[in-house]
PDB file of C-alpha atoms in Angstrom:
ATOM      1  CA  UNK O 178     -17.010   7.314   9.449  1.00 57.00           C
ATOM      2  CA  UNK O 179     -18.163   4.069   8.133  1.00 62.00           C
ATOM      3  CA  UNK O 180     -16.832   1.001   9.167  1.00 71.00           C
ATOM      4  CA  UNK O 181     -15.349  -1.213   6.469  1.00 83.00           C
ATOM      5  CA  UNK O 182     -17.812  -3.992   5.709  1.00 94.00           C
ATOM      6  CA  UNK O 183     -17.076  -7.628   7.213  1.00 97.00           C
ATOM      7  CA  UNK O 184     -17.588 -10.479   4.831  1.00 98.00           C
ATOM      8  CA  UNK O 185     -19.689 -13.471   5.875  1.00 98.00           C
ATOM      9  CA  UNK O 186     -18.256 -16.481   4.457  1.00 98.00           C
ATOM     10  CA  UNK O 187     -20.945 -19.422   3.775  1.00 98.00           C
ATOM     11  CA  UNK O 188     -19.774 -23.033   4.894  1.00 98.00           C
ATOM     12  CA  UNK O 189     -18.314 -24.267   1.378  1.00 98.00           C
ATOM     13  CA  UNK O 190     -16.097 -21.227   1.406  1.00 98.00           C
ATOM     14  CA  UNK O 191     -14.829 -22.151   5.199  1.00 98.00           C
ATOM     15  CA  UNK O 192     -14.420 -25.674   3.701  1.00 98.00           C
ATOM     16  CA  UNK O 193     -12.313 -24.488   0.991  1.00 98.00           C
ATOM     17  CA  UNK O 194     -10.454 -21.986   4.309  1.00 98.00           C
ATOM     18  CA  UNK O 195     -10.018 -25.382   6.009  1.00 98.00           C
ATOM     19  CA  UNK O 196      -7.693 -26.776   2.801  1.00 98.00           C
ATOM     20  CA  UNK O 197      -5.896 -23.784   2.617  1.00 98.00           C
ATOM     21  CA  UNK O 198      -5.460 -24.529   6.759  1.00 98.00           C
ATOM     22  CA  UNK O 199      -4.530 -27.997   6.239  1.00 98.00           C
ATOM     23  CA  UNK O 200      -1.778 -27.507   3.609  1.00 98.00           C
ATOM     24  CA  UNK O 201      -0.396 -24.660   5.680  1.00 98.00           C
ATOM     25  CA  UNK O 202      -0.607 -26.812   8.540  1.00 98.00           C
ATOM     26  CA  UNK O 203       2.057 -29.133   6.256  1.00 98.00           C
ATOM     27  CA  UNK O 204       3.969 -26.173   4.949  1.00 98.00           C
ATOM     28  CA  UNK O 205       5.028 -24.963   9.047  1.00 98.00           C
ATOM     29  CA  UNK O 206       5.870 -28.394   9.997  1.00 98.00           C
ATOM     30  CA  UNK O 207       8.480 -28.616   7.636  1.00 98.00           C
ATOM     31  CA  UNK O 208       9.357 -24.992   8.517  1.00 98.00           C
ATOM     32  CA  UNK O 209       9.804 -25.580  12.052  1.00 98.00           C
ATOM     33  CA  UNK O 210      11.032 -28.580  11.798  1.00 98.00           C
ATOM     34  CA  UNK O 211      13.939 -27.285   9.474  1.00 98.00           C
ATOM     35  CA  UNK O 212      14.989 -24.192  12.102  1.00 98.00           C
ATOM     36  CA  UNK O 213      17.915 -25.245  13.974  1.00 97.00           C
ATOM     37  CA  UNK O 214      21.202 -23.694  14.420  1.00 98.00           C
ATOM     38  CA  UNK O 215      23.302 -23.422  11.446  1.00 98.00           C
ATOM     39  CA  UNK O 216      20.274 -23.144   8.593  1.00 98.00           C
ATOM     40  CA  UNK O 217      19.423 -19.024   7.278  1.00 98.00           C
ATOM     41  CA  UNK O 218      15.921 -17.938   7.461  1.00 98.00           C
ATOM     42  CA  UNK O 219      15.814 -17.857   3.288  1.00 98.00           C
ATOM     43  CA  UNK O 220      16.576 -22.107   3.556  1.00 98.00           C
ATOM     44  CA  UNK O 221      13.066 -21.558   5.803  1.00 98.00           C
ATOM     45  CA  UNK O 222      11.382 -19.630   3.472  1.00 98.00           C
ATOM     46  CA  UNK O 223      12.604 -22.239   0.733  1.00 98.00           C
ATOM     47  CA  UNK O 224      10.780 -25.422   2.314  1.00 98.00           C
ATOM     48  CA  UNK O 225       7.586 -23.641   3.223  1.00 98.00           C
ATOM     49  CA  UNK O 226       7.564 -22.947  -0.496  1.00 98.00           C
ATOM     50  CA  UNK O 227       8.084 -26.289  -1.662  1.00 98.00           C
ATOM     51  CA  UNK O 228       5.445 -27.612   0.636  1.00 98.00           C
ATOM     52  CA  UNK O 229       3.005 -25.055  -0.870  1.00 98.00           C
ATOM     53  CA  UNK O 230       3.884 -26.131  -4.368  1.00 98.00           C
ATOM     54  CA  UNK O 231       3.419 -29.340  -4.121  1.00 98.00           C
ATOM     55  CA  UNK O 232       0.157 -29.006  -2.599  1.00 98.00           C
ATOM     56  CA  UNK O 233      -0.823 -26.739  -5.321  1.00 98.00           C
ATOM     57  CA  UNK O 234      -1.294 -23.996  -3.486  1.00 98.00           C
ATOM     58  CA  UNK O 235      -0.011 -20.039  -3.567  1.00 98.00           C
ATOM     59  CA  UNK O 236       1.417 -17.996  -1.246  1.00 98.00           C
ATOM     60  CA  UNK O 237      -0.544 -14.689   0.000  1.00 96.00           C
ATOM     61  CA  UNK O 238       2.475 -13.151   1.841  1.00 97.00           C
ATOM     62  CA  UNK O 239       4.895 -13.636  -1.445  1.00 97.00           C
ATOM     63  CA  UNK O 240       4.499 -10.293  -3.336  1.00 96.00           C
ATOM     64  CA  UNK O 241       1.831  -8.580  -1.101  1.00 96.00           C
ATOM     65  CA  UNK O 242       3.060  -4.752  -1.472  1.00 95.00           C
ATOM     66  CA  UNK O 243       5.991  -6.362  -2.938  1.00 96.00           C
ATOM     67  CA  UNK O 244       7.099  -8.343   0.452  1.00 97.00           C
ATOM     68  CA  UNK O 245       9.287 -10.506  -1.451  1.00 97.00           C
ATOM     69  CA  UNK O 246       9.290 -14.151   0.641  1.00 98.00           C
ATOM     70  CA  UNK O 247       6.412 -16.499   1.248  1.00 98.00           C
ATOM     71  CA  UNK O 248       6.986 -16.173   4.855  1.00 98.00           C
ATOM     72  CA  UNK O 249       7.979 -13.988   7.608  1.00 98.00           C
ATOM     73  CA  UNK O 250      10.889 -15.042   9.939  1.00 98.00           C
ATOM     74  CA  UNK O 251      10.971 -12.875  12.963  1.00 98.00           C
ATOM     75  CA  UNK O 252      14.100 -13.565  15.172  1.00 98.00           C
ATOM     76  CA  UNK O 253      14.740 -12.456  18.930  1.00 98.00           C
ATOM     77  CA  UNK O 254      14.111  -8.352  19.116  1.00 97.00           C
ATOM     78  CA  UNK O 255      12.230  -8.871  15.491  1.00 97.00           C
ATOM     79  CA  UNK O 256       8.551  -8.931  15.707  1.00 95.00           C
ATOM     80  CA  UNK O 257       6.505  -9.056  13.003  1.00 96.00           C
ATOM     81  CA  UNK O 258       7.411  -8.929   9.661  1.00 97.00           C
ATOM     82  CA  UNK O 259      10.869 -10.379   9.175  1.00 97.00           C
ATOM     83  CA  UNK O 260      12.540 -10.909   5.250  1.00 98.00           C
ATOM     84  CA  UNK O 261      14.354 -14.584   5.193  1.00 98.00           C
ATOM     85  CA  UNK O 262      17.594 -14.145   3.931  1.00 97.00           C
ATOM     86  CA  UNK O 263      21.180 -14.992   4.796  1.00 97.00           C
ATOM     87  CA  UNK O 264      20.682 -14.624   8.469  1.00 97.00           C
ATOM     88  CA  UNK O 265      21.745 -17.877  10.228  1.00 98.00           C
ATOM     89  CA  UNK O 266      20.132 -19.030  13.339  1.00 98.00           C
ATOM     90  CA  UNK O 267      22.116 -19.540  16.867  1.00 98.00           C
ATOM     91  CA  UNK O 268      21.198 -21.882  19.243  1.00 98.00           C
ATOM     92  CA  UNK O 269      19.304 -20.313  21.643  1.00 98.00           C
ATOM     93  CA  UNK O 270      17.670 -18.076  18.996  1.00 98.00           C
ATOM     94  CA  UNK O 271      13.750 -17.761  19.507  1.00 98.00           C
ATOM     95  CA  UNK O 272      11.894 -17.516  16.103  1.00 98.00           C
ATOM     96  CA  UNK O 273       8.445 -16.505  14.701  1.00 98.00           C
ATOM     97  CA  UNK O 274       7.673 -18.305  11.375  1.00 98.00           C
ATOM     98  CA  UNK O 275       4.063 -16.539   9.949  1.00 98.00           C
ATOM     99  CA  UNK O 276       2.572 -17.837   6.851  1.00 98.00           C
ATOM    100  CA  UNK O 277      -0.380 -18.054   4.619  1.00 98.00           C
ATOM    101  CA  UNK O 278      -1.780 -20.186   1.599  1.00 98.00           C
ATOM    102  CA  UNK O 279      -4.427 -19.676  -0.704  1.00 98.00           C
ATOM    103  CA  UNK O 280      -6.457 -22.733  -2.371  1.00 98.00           C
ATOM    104  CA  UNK O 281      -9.413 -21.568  -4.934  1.00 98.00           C
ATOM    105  CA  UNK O 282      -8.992 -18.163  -3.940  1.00 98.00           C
ATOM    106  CA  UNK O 283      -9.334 -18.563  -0.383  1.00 98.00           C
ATOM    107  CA  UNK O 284      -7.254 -17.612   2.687  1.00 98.00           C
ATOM    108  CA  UNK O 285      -5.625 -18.834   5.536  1.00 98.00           C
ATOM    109  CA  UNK O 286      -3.171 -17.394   8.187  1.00 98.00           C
ATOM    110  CA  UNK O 287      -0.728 -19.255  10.762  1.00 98.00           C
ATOM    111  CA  UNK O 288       2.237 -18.767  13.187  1.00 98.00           C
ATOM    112  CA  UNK O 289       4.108 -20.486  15.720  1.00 98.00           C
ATOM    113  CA  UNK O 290       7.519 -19.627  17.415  1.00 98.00           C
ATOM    114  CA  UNK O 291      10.269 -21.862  17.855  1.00 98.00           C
ATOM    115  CA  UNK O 292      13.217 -21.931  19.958  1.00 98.00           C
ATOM    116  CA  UNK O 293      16.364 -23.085  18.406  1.00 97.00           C
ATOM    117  CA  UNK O 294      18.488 -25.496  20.129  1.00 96.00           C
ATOM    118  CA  UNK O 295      18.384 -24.687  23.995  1.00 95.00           C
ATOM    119  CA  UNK O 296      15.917 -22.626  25.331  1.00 94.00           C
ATOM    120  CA  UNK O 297      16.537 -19.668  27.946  1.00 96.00           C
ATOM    121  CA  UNK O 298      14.017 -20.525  30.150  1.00 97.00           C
ATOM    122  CA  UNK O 299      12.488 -16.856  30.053  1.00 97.00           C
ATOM    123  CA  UNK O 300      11.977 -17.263  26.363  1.00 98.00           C
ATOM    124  CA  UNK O 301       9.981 -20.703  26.630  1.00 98.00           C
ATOM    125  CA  UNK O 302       7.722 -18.843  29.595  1.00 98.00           C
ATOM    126  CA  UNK O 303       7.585 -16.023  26.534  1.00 98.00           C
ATOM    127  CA  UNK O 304       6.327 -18.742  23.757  1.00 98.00           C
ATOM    128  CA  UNK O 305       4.164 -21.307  26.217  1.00 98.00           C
ATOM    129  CA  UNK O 306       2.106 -17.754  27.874  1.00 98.00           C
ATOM    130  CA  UNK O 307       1.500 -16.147  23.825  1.00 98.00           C
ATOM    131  CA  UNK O 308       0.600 -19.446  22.962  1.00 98.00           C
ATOM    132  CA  UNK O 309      -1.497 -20.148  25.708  1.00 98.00           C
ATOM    133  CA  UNK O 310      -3.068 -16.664  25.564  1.00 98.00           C
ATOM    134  CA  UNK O 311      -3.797 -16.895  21.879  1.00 98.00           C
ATOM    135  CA  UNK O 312      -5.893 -20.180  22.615  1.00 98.00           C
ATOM    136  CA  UNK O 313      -7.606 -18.356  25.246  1.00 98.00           C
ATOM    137  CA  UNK O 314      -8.669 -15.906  22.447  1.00 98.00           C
ATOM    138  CA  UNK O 315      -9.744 -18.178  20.543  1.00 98.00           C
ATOM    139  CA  UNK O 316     -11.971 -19.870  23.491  1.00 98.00           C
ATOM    140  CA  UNK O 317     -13.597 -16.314  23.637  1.00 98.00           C
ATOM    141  CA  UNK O 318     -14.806 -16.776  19.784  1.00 98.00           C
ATOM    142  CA  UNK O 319     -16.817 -19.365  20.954  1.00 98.00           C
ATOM    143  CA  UNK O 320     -18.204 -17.751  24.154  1.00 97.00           C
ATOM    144  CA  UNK O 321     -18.175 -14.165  23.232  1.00 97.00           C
ATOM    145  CA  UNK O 322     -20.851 -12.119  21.922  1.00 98.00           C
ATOM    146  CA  UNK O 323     -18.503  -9.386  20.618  1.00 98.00           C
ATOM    147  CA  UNK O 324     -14.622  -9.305  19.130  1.00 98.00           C
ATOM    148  CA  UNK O 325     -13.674  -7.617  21.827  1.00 98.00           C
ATOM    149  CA  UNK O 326     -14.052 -10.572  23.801  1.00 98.00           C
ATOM    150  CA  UNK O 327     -11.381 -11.802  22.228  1.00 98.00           C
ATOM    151  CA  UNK O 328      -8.489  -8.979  23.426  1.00 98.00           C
ATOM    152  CA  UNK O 329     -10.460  -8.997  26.260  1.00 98.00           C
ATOM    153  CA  UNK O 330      -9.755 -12.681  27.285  1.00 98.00           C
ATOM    154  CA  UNK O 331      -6.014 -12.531  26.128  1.00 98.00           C
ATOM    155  CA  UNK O 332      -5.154  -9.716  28.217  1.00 98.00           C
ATOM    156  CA  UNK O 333      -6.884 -11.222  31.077  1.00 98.00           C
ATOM    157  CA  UNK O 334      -5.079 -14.088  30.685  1.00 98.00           C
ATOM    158  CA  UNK O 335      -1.556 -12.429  30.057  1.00 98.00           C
ATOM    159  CA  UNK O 336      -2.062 -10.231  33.041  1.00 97.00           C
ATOM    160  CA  UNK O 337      -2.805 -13.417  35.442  1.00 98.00           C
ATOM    161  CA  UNK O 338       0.305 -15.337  34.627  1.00 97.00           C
ATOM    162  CA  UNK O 339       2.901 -15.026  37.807  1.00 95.00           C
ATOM    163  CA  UNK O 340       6.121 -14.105  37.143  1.00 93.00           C
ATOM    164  CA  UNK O 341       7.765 -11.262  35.185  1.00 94.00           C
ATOM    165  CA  UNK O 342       4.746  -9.492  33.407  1.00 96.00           C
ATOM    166  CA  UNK O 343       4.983  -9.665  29.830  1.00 98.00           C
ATOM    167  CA  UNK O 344       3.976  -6.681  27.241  1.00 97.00           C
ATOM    168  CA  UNK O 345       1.220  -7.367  24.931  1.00 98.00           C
ATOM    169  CA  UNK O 346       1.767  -5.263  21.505  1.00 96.00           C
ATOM    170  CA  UNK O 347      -0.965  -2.950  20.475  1.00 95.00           C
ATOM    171  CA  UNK O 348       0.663  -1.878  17.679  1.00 93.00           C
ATOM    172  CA  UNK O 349       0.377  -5.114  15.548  1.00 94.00           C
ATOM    173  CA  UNK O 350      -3.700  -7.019  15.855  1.00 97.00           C
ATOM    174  CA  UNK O 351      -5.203  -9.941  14.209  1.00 98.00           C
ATOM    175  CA  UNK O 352      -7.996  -9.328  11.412  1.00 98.00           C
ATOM    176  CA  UNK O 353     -10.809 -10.605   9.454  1.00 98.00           C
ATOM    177  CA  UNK O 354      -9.538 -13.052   6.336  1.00 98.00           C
ATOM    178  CA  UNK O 355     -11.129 -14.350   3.617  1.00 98.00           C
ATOM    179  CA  UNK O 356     -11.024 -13.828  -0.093  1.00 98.00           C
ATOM    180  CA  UNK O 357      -7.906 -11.744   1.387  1.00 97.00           C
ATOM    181  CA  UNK O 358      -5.588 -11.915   4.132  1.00 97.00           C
ATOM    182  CA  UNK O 359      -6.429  -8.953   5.710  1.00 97.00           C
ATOM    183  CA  UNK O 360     -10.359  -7.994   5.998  1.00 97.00           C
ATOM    184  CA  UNK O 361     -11.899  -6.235   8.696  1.00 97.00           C
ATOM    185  CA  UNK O 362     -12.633  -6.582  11.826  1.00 97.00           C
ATOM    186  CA  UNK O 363      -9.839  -5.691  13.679  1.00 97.00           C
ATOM    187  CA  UNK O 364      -8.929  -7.994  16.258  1.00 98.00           C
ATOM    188  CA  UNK O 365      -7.691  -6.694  18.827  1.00 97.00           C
ATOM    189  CA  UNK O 366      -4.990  -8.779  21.818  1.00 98.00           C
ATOM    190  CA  UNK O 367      -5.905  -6.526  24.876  1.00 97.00           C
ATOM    191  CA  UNK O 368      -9.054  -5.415  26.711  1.00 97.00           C
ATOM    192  CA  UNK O 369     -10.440  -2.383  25.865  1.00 95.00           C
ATOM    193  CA  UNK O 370     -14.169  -0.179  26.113  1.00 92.00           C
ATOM    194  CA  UNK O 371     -14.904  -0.762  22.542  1.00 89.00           C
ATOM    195  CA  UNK O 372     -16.352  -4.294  21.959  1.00 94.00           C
ATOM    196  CA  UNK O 373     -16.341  -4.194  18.296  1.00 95.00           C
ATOM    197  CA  UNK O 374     -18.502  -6.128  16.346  1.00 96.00           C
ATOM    198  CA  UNK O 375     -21.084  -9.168  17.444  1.00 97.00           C
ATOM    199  CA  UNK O 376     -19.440 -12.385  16.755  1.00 98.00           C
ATOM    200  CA  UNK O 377     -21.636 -14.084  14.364  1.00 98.00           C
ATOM    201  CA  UNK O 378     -21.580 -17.396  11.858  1.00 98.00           C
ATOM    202  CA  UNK O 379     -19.913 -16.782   8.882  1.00 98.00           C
ATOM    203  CA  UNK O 380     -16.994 -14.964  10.056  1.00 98.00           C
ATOM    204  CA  UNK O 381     -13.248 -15.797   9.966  1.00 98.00           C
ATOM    205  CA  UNK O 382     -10.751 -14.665  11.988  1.00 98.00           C
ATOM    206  CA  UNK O 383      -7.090 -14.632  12.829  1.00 98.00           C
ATOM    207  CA  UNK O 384      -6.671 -14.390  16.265  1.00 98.00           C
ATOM    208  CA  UNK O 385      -2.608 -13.365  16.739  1.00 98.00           C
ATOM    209  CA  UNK O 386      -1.147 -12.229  20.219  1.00 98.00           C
ATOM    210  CA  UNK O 387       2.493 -10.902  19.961  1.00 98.00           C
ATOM    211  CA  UNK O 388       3.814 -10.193  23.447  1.00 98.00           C
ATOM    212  CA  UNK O 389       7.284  -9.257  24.509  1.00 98.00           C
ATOM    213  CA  UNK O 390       9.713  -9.740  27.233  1.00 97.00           C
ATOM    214  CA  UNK O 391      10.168  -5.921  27.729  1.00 96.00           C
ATOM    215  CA  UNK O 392       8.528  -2.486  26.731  1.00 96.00           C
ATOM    216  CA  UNK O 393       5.992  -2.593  23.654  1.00 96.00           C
ATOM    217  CA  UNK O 394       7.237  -0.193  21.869  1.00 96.00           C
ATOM    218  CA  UNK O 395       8.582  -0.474  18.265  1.00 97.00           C
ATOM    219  CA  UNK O 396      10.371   0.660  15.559  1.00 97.00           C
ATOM    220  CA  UNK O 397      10.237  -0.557  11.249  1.00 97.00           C
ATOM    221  CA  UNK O 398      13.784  -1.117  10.279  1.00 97.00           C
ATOM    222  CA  UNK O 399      14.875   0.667   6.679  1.00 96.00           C
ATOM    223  CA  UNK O 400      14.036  -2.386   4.751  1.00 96.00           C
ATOM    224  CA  UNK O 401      10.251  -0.756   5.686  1.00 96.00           C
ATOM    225  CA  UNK O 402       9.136  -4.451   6.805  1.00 97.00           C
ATOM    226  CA  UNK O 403      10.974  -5.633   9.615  1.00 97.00           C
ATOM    227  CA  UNK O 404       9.447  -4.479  13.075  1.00 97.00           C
ATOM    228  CA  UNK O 405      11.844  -4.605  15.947  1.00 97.00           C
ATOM    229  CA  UNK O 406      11.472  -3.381  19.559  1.00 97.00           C
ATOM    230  CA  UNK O 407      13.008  -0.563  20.432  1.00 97.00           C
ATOM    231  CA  UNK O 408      14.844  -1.686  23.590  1.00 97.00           C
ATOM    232  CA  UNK O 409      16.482  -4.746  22.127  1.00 97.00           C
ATOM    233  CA  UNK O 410      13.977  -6.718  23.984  1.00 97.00           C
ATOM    234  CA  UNK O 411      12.705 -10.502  22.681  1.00 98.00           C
ATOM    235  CA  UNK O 412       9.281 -10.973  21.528  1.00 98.00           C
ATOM    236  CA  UNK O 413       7.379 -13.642  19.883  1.00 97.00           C
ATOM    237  CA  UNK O 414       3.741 -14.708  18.077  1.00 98.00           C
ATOM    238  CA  UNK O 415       1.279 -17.161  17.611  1.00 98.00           C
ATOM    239  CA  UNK O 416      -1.495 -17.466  15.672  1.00 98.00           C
ATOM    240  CA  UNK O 417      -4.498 -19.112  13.812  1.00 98.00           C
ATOM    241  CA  UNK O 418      -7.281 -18.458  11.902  1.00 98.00           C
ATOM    242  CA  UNK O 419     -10.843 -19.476  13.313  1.00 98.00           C
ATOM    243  CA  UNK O 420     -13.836 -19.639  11.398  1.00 98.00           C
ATOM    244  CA  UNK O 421     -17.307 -19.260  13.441  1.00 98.00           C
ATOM    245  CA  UNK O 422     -20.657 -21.131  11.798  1.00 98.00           C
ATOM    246  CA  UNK O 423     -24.081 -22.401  12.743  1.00 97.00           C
ATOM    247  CA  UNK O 424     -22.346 -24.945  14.975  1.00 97.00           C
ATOM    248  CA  UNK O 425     -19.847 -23.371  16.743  1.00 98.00           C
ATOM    249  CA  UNK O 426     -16.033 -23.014  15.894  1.00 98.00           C
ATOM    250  CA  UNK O 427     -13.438 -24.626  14.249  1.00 98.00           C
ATOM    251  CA  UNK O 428      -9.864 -23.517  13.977  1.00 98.00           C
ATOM    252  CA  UNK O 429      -8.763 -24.148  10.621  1.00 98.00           C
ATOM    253  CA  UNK O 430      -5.560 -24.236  11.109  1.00 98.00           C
ATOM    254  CA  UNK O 431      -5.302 -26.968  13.593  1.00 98.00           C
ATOM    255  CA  UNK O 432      -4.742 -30.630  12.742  1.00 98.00           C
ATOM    256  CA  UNK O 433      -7.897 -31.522  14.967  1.00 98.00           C
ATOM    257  CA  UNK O 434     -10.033 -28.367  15.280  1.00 98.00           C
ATOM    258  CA  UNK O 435      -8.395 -26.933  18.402  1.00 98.00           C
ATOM    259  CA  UNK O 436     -10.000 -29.922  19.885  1.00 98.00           C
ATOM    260  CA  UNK O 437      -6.861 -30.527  22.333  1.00 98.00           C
ATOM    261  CA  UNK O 438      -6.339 -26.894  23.399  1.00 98.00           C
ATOM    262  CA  UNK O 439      -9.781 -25.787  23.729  1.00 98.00           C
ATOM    263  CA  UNK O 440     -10.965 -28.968  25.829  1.00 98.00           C
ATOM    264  CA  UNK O 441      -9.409 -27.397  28.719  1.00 98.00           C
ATOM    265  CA  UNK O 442     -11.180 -23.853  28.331  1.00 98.00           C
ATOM    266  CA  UNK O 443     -14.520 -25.581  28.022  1.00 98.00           C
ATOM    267  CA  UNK O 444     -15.039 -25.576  24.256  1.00 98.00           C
ATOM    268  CA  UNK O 445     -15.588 -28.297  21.617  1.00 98.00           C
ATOM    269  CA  UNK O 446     -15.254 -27.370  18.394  1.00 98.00           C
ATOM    270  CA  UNK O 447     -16.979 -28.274  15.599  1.00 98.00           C
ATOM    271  CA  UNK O 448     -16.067 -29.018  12.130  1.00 98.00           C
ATOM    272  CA  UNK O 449     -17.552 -27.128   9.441  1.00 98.00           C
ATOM    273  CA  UNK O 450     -20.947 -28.228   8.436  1.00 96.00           C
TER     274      UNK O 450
END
């Protein structure tokens, strides 16, 4: 069976990836900034918009197979895929706000978690180790030859955190974007024998580890978009979208690069060219 084709983006068409990055970048720092207790997940959904609006820019979750918000709000035992709506968020609640924005017909793809008000201490280890374990991915983009490099290095890293081990979904992977969201490769968050395709310039990526606090299995609630885990446990995700060129990487979704968070892992990245 053939393998779906990957497309090779040339450097203007990252550069025109990195504005769609840098307005999204905008659009979930309002977002976060405007979950605390009290607010619904649709008041969310409402300032991301505006932010993308007055940047100009569209939405590439808002009517893809008719998902009716421009972003996904996935609270507590809600992975992937949440509808804002009237839901109101509890202190203590632990949120995943994913988004995208499109500029010239171009791509990009972000999430970060948030914990509202005060933080069980379990569910900041949960945010700070999928965090941390996404950016370790994302070190492996640079050093890798292969994608699988990538799962590779965030299970690696998941599995040597002390503590309570936490479940890395394989359910739910990151993917090739582009001139769409969702392109191939696969990217997988775990180590496995297949090692996928060669990393090579001209590829984009979003690199997205979900991991939860108990067992990784899941169920899609009847609105047919919200994923949940089965056993009530709390889960959460973080992610970015990379592009690779001549140069190195850059993370185009990252005020500087990924300059801060990579430093430690021994990369530099490099701005588009």
């Amino acid at each position: 069976m053939a393998q779906p084709r990957i497309q090779y983006k040339t450097n203007a068409q990252m550069r025109t990836m990195r504005e769609a990055g840098l307005v999204l970048i905008k659009a979930l720092d309002a977002a976060v900034a405007a979950a605390r207790p009290g607010i619904t997940t649709a008041e969310i959904d409402k300032v991301f918009a505006a932010v993308l609006a007055e940047a100009g820019a569209t939405s590439n979750f808002l009517g893809y197979y008719d998902f009716p918000a421009t972003i996904c709000t996935s609270v507590n035992e809600e992975v992937v895929h949440g509808i804002p709506g009237n839901r109101v968020l509890a202190d203590g609640d632990i949120i995943s706000i994913d988004g995208g924005a499109i500029v010239d017909g171009w791509h990009s793809d972000s999430a970060r978690t948030v914990i509202v008000g005060n933080a069980d201490p379990e569910d900041q280890r949960l945010s700070d180790v999928t965090e941390n374990a996404m950016w370790h991915g994302i070190a492996a983009a640079a050093k890798g030859r292969f994608v699988g490099d990538i799962g590779a290095a965030i299970d690696d890293y998941v599995s040597s955190v002390p503590g309570k081990p936490l479940g890395i979904l394989e359910d739910y992977v990151g993917h090739g974007i582009g001139s769409e969201m969702h392109q191939a490769p696969d990217v997988l968050n775990y180590r496995t024998s297949h090692r996928g395709p060669k990393l090579k310039p001209g590829m984009c990526l979003a690199i997205e580890p979900m991991l939860v606090r108990g067992g990784i299995e899941t169920v899609t609630l009847e609105d047919d978009w919200t994923v949940v885990t089965t056993d009530g446990a709390r889960s959460c995700q973080w992610e970015h979208t990379v592009a690779i060129h001549e140069k190195g990487i850059w993370v185009l979704t990252a005020p500087d690069g990924g300059a801060s968070r990579l430093a430690p892992l021994g990369v530099t990245p490099v701005p588009v060219p």
